[in-house]
Amino acid sequence: MRTSRSVSPIDSRYQVMQRERPHLPREIIPIVTKLPSFKKIRQKKMHARVTDPFFVLYYPILGAVGVPGNLVTIGILFRGRCGLSRCITWYLLSMALTDLLVVMTAVLLNRTTTIYFPASFLSLTPVCSLKIALSNAARDSSVWLTVAFTFNRFVVISCQNLRHKYCTEKMAAVVIATVCIVSFVKNIPTYFQYRPLVICDGVPWYCIIKLNYYTDPFWKMFDTLDQIINPCTPFVLLLLLNLLTVRDILAANRARKRLRFQSHGEYKRDPEVENRRKSIILLFSISGIFIVLWATQVVNYFSIKINKRSYASGSILQESGNALLLLSCGTNTCIYAGTQKKFREELKNAITYPLRMMKALKS
């Protein structure tokens, strides 16, 4: 009778694979280890599973907060009782909707399911590729709608001649539709940039970037344009538009204070100045938080290019950048609640509504 079992070559390879890729089912490990490109797969893994305890807890919590938070935001904005113009409401509604899509696709379907359900049908290569393409499309829509909203505020404050033509409800709808359509069309090639990590019984599992992604001219051009479109260009535009807008607001406020002081002999509270101050707060709270939370991702992009690493290196910098940029899509509720008094009132009414109904039924 054998008291100990020797470790077979397949078992030893399985242990290696479990350290490298602990979410792969045991039955497909022998097939993976026989692949000629096994060494390259270990070096250029794409479907890296998040195992850090912080991120394992972070993504489910972000999803649990982001989904109801954005749904509440959409509901309150849709009622149209926040004292905002229809143009601004359209932009904020579209931003909340795309933020909700980001949380559902990138946080829940992509990150959370990979952590807790690594061998589900969501890990099949076609589904995995579709998840990534949809996540990127939703992310691009969210980012560029933030840029469009910031540009709208810039036109209102700094471009008086263009204000009445551009800052309308109809133009807002056109801009929103264009941004969303272009974002989704732009990410169609993303679906085709992945190949199966392994094929088991004719079924393709997991996603890994194609071997020619970093050498093929088309994919190299696509990768460069993708990074320029997001996050580099939005990052620069938001910085520039915010600086120009704040400069014009402060200059207009100083001129208005001088005129009112000359007319009345003393400075009195000016409603117009207060409205502009609120505009600065709203603008900075939305686009400013975007800049802060996306800064790590921009640094990570240049780090990858300088050090010539793959996008799936799994470094702390990369995962932290992903976590922060996804957090930026779950903060809109706090932003609106912190900057808009009427929004806070509507939120309070929504929270207390069930209690008021219960009290009315008892009486």
mmCIF file with all atom_site columns, C-alpha atoms in Angstrom, residues 193-282:
data_model
loop_
_atom_site.group_PDB
_atom_site.id
_atom_site.type_symbol
_atom_site.label_atom_id
_atom_site.label_alt_id
_atom_site.label_comp_id
_atom_site.label_asym_id
_atom_site.label_entity_id
_atom_site.label_seq_id
_atom_site.pdbx_PDB_ins_code
_atom_site.Cartn_x
_atom_site.Cartn_y
_atom_site.Cartn_z
_atom_site.occupancy
_atom_site.B_iso_or_equiv
_atom_site.pdbx_formal_charge
_atom_site.auth_seq_id
_atom_site.auth_comp_id
_atom_site.auth_asym_id
_atom_site.auth_atom_id
_atom_site.pdbx_PDB_model_num
ATOM 1  C CA . GLN A 1 193 ? -7.615  42.182  -30.293 1.00 0.00 ? 193 GLN A CA 1
ATOM 2  C CA . TYR A 1 194 ? -7.859  39.142  -27.983 1.00 0.00 ? 194 TYR A CA 1
ATOM 3  C CA . ARG A 1 195 ? -7.356  35.425  -28.517 1.00 0.00 ? 195 ARG A CA 1
ATOM 4  C CA . PRO A 1 196 ? -8.141  32.461  -26.251 1.00 0.00 ? 196 PRO A CA 1
ATOM 5  C CA . LEU A 1 197 ? -5.686  31.642  -23.524 1.00 0.00 ? 197 LEU A CA 1
ATOM 6  C CA . VAL A 1 198 ? -6.578  27.978  -24.009 1.00 0.00 ? 198 VAL A CA 1
ATOM 7  C CA . ILE A 1 199 ? -9.052  25.885  -25.999 1.00 0.00 ? 199 ILE A CA 1
ATOM 8  C CA . CYS A 1 200 ? -10.519 22.989  -24.019 1.00 0.00 ? 200 CYS A CA 1
ATOM 9  C CA . ASP A 1 201 ? -12.721 20.479  -25.899 1.00 0.00 ? 201 ASP A CA 1
ATOM 10 C CA . GLY A 1 202 ? -13.212 23.034  -28.636 1.00 0.00 ? 202 GLY A CA 1
ATOM 11 C CA . VAL A 1 203 ? -14.294 25.764  -26.171 1.00 0.00 ? 203 VAL A CA 1
ATOM 12 C CA . PRO A 1 204 ? -12.115 28.930  -26.017 1.00 0.00 ? 204 PRO A CA 1
ATOM 13 C CA . TRP A 1 205 ? -11.389 30.145  -22.476 1.00 0.00 ? 205 TRP A CA 1
ATOM 14 C CA . TYR A 1 206 ? -10.214 33.545  -21.193 1.00 0.00 ? 206 TYR A CA 1
ATOM 15 C CA . CYS A 1 207 ? -8.680  36.501  -23.019 1.00 0.00 ? 207 CYS A CA 1
ATOM 16 C CA . ILE A 1 208 ? -5.097  37.206  -23.880 1.00 0.00 ? 208 ILE A CA 1
ATOM 17 C CA . ILE A 1 209 ? -3.816  39.917  -26.212 1.00 0.00 ? 209 ILE A CA 1
ATOM 18 C CA . LYS A 1 210 ? -2.806  38.608  -29.625 1.00 0.00 ? 210 LYS A CA 1
ATOM 19 C CA . LEU A 1 211 ? 0.902   38.043  -30.070 1.00 0.00 ? 211 LEU A CA 1
ATOM 20 C CA . ASN A 1 212 ? 1.067   40.520  -32.972 1.00 0.00 ? 212 ASN A CA 1
ATOM 21 C CA . TYR A 1 213 ? -0.678  43.318  -31.044 1.00 0.00 ? 213 TYR A CA 1
ATOM 22 C CA . TYR A 1 214 ? 2.603   45.073  -30.229 1.00 0.00 ? 214 TYR A CA 1
ATOM 23 C CA . THR A 1 215 ? 4.163   44.517  -33.670 1.00 0.00 ? 215 THR A CA 1
ATOM 24 C CA . ASP A 1 216 ? 1.373   44.711  -36.271 1.00 0.00 ? 216 ASP A CA 1
ATOM 25 C CA . PRO A 1 217 ? 1.163   48.265  -37.750 1.00 0.00 ? 217 PRO A CA 1
ATOM 26 C CA . PHE A 1 218 ? -2.638  48.371  -37.521 1.00 0.00 ? 218 PHE A CA 1
ATOM 27 C CA . TRP A 1 219 ? -2.734  47.371  -33.858 1.00 0.00 ? 219 TRP A CA 1
ATOM 28 C CA . LYS A 1 220 ? 0.150   49.685  -33.004 1.00 0.00 ? 220 LYS A CA 1
ATOM 29 C CA . MET A 1 221 ? -1.712  52.587  -34.610 1.00 0.00 ? 221 MET A CA 1
ATOM 30 C CA . PHE A 1 222 ? -4.961  51.578  -32.883 1.00 0.00 ? 222 PHE A CA 1
ATOM 31 C CA . ASP A 1 223 ? -3.217  51.375  -29.497 1.00 0.00 ? 223 ASP A CA 1
ATOM 32 C CA . THR A 1 224 ? -1.625  54.793  -29.932 1.00 0.00 ? 224 THR A CA 1
ATOM 33 C CA . LEU A 1 225 ? -4.888  56.425  -31.018 1.00 0.00 ? 225 LEU A CA 1
ATOM 34 C CA . ASP A 1 226 ? -6.754  54.684  -28.198 1.00 0.00 ? 226 ASP A CA 1
ATOM 35 C CA . GLN A 1 227 ? -4.432  56.130  -25.565 1.00 0.00 ? 227 GLN A CA 1
ATOM 36 C CA . ILE A 1 228 ? -4.478  59.577  -27.175 1.00 0.00 ? 228 ILE A CA 1
ATOM 37 C CA . ILE A 1 229 ? -8.282  59.614  -27.301 1.00 0.00 ? 229 ILE A CA 1
ATOM 38 C CA . ASN A 1 230 ? -8.497  58.430  -23.703 1.00 0.00 ? 230 ASN A CA 1
ATOM 39 C CA . PRO A 1 231 ? -7.027  59.436  -21.287 1.00 0.00 ? 231 PRO A CA 1
ATOM 40 C CA . CYS A 1 232 ? -4.390  61.848  -22.655 1.00 0.00 ? 232 CYS A CA 1
ATOM 41 C CA . THR A 1 233 ? -6.541  64.277  -24.677 1.00 0.00 ? 233 THR A CA 1
ATOM 42 C CA . PRO A 1 234 ? -9.442  64.512  -22.160 1.00 0.00 ? 234 PRO A CA 1
ATOM 43 C CA . PHE A 1 235 ? -6.945  65.031  -19.338 1.00 0.00 ? 235 PHE A CA 1
ATOM 44 C CA . VAL A 1 236 ? -5.303  67.980  -21.130 1.00 0.00 ? 236 VAL A CA 1
ATOM 45 C CA . LEU A 1 237 ? -8.620  69.462  -22.329 1.00 0.00 ? 237 LEU A CA 1
ATOM 46 C CA . LEU A 1 238 ? -10.173 69.378  -18.864 1.00 0.00 ? 238 LEU A CA 1
ATOM 47 C CA . LEU A 1 239 ? -7.144  71.066  -17.335 1.00 0.00 ? 239 LEU A CA 1
ATOM 48 C CA . LEU A 1 240 ? -7.155  73.763  -20.026 1.00 0.00 ? 240 LEU A CA 1
ATOM 49 C CA . LEU A 1 241 ? -10.922 74.385  -20.004 1.00 0.00 ? 241 LEU A CA 1
ATOM 50 C CA . ASN A 1 242 ? -11.043 74.579  -16.216 1.00 0.00 ? 242 ASN A CA 1
ATOM 51 C CA . LEU A 1 243 ? -8.193  77.073  -16.071 1.00 0.00 ? 243 LEU A CA 1
ATOM 52 C CA . LEU A 1 244 ? -9.736  79.272  -18.800 1.00 0.00 ? 244 LEU A CA 1
ATOM 53 C CA . THR A 1 245 ? -13.200 79.136  -17.260 1.00 0.00 ? 245 THR A CA 1
ATOM 54 C CA . VAL A 1 246 ? -12.035 80.006  -13.753 1.00 0.00 ? 246 VAL A CA 1
ATOM 55 C CA . ARG A 1 247 ? -9.853  82.828  -15.127 1.00 0.00 ? 247 ARG A CA 1
ATOM 56 C CA . ASP A 1 248 ? -12.843 84.378  -16.936 1.00 0.00 ? 248 ASP A CA 1
ATOM 57 C CA . ILE A 1 249 ? -15.157 83.957  -13.937 1.00 0.00 ? 249 ILE A CA 1
ATOM 58 C CA . LEU A 1 250 ? -12.712 85.605  -11.549 1.00 0.00 ? 250 LEU A CA 1
ATOM 59 C CA . ALA A 1 251 ? -12.065 88.480  -14.013 1.00 0.00 ? 251 ALA A CA 1
ATOM 60 C CA . ALA A 1 252 ? -15.814 89.047  -14.481 1.00 0.00 ? 252 ALA A CA 1
ATOM 61 C CA . ASN A 1 253 ? -16.410 88.957  -10.723 1.00 0.00 ? 253 ASN A CA 1
ATOM 62 C CA . ARG A 1 254 ? -13.720 91.578  -10.051 1.00 0.00 ? 254 ARG A CA 1
ATOM 63 C CA . ALA A 1 255 ? -15.168 93.873  -12.737 1.00 0.00 ? 255 ALA A CA 1
ATOM 64 C CA . ARG A 1 256 ? -18.704 93.430  -11.385 1.00 0.00 ? 256 ARG A CA 1
ATOM 65 C CA . LYS A 1 257 ? -17.628 94.175  -7.810  1.00 0.00 ? 257 LYS A CA 1
ATOM 66 C CA . ARG A 1 258 ? -15.939 97.412  -8.918  1.00 0.00 ? 258 ARG A CA 1
ATOM 67 C CA . LEU A 1 259 ? -19.052 98.541  -10.803 1.00 0.00 ? 259 LEU A CA 1
ATOM 68 C CA . ARG A 1 260 ? -21.400 97.757  -7.898  1.00 0.00 ? 260 ARG A CA 1
ATOM 69 C CA . PHE A 1 261 ? -19.088 99.487  -5.424  1.00 0.00 ? 261 PHE A CA 1
ATOM 70 C CA . GLN A 1 262 ? -18.960 102.612 -7.599  1.00 0.00 ? 262 GLN A CA 1
ATOM 71 C CA . SER A 1 263 ? -22.749 102.631 -7.980  1.00 0.00 ? 263 SER A CA 1
ATOM 72 C CA . HIS A 1 264 ? -23.757 101.953 -4.357  1.00 0.00 ? 264 HIS A CA 1
ATOM 73 C CA . GLY A 1 265 ? -20.711 103.133 -2.441  1.00 0.00 ? 265 GLY A CA 1
ATOM 74 C CA . GLU A 1 266 ? -20.506 99.837  -0.582  1.00 0.00 ? 266 GLU A CA 1
ATOM 75 C CA . TYR A 1 267 ? -20.360 96.182  -1.554  1.00 0.00 ? 267 TYR A CA 1
ATOM 76 C CA . LYS A 1 268 ? -23.577 94.203  -1.224  1.00 0.00 ? 268 LYS A CA 1
ATOM 77 C CA . ARG A 1 269 ? -24.231 90.537  -1.805  1.00 0.00 ? 269 ARG A CA 1
ATOM 78 C CA . ASP A 1 270 ? -24.511 89.959  -5.577  1.00 0.00 ? 270 ASP A CA 1
ATOM 79 C CA . PRO A 1 271 ? -26.739 87.059  -6.761  1.00 0.00 ? 271 PRO A CA 1
ATOM 80 C CA . GLU A 1 272 ? -24.891 86.888  -10.094 1.00 0.00 ? 272 GLU A CA 1
ATOM 81 C CA . VAL A 1 273 ? -21.541 86.480  -8.347  1.00 0.00 ? 273 VAL A CA 1
ATOM 82 C CA . GLU A 1 274 ? -23.039 83.768  -6.147  1.00 0.00 ? 274 GLU A CA 1
ATOM 83 C CA . ASN A 1 275 ? -24.292 81.899  -9.226  1.00 0.00 ? 275 ASN A CA 1
ATOM 84 C CA . ARG A 1 276 ? -20.842 82.067  -10.782 1.00 0.00 ? 276 ARG A CA 1
ATOM 85 C CA . ARG A 1 277 ? -19.285 80.819  -7.557  1.00 0.00 ? 277 ARG A CA 1
ATOM 86 C CA . LYS A 1 278 ? -21.645 77.818  -7.640  1.00 0.00 ? 278 LYS A CA 1
ATOM 87 C CA . SER A 1 279 ? -20.677 77.237  -11.279 1.00 0.00 ? 279 SER A CA 1
ATOM 88 C CA . ILE A 1 280 ? -17.008 77.060  -10.271 1.00 0.00 ? 280 ILE A CA 1
ATOM 89 C CA . ILE A 1 281 ? -17.813 74.593  -7.485  1.00 0.00 ? 281 ILE A CA 1
ATOM 90 C CA . LEU A 1 282 ? -19.895 72.359  -9.761  1.00 0.00 ? 282 LEU A CA 1
#
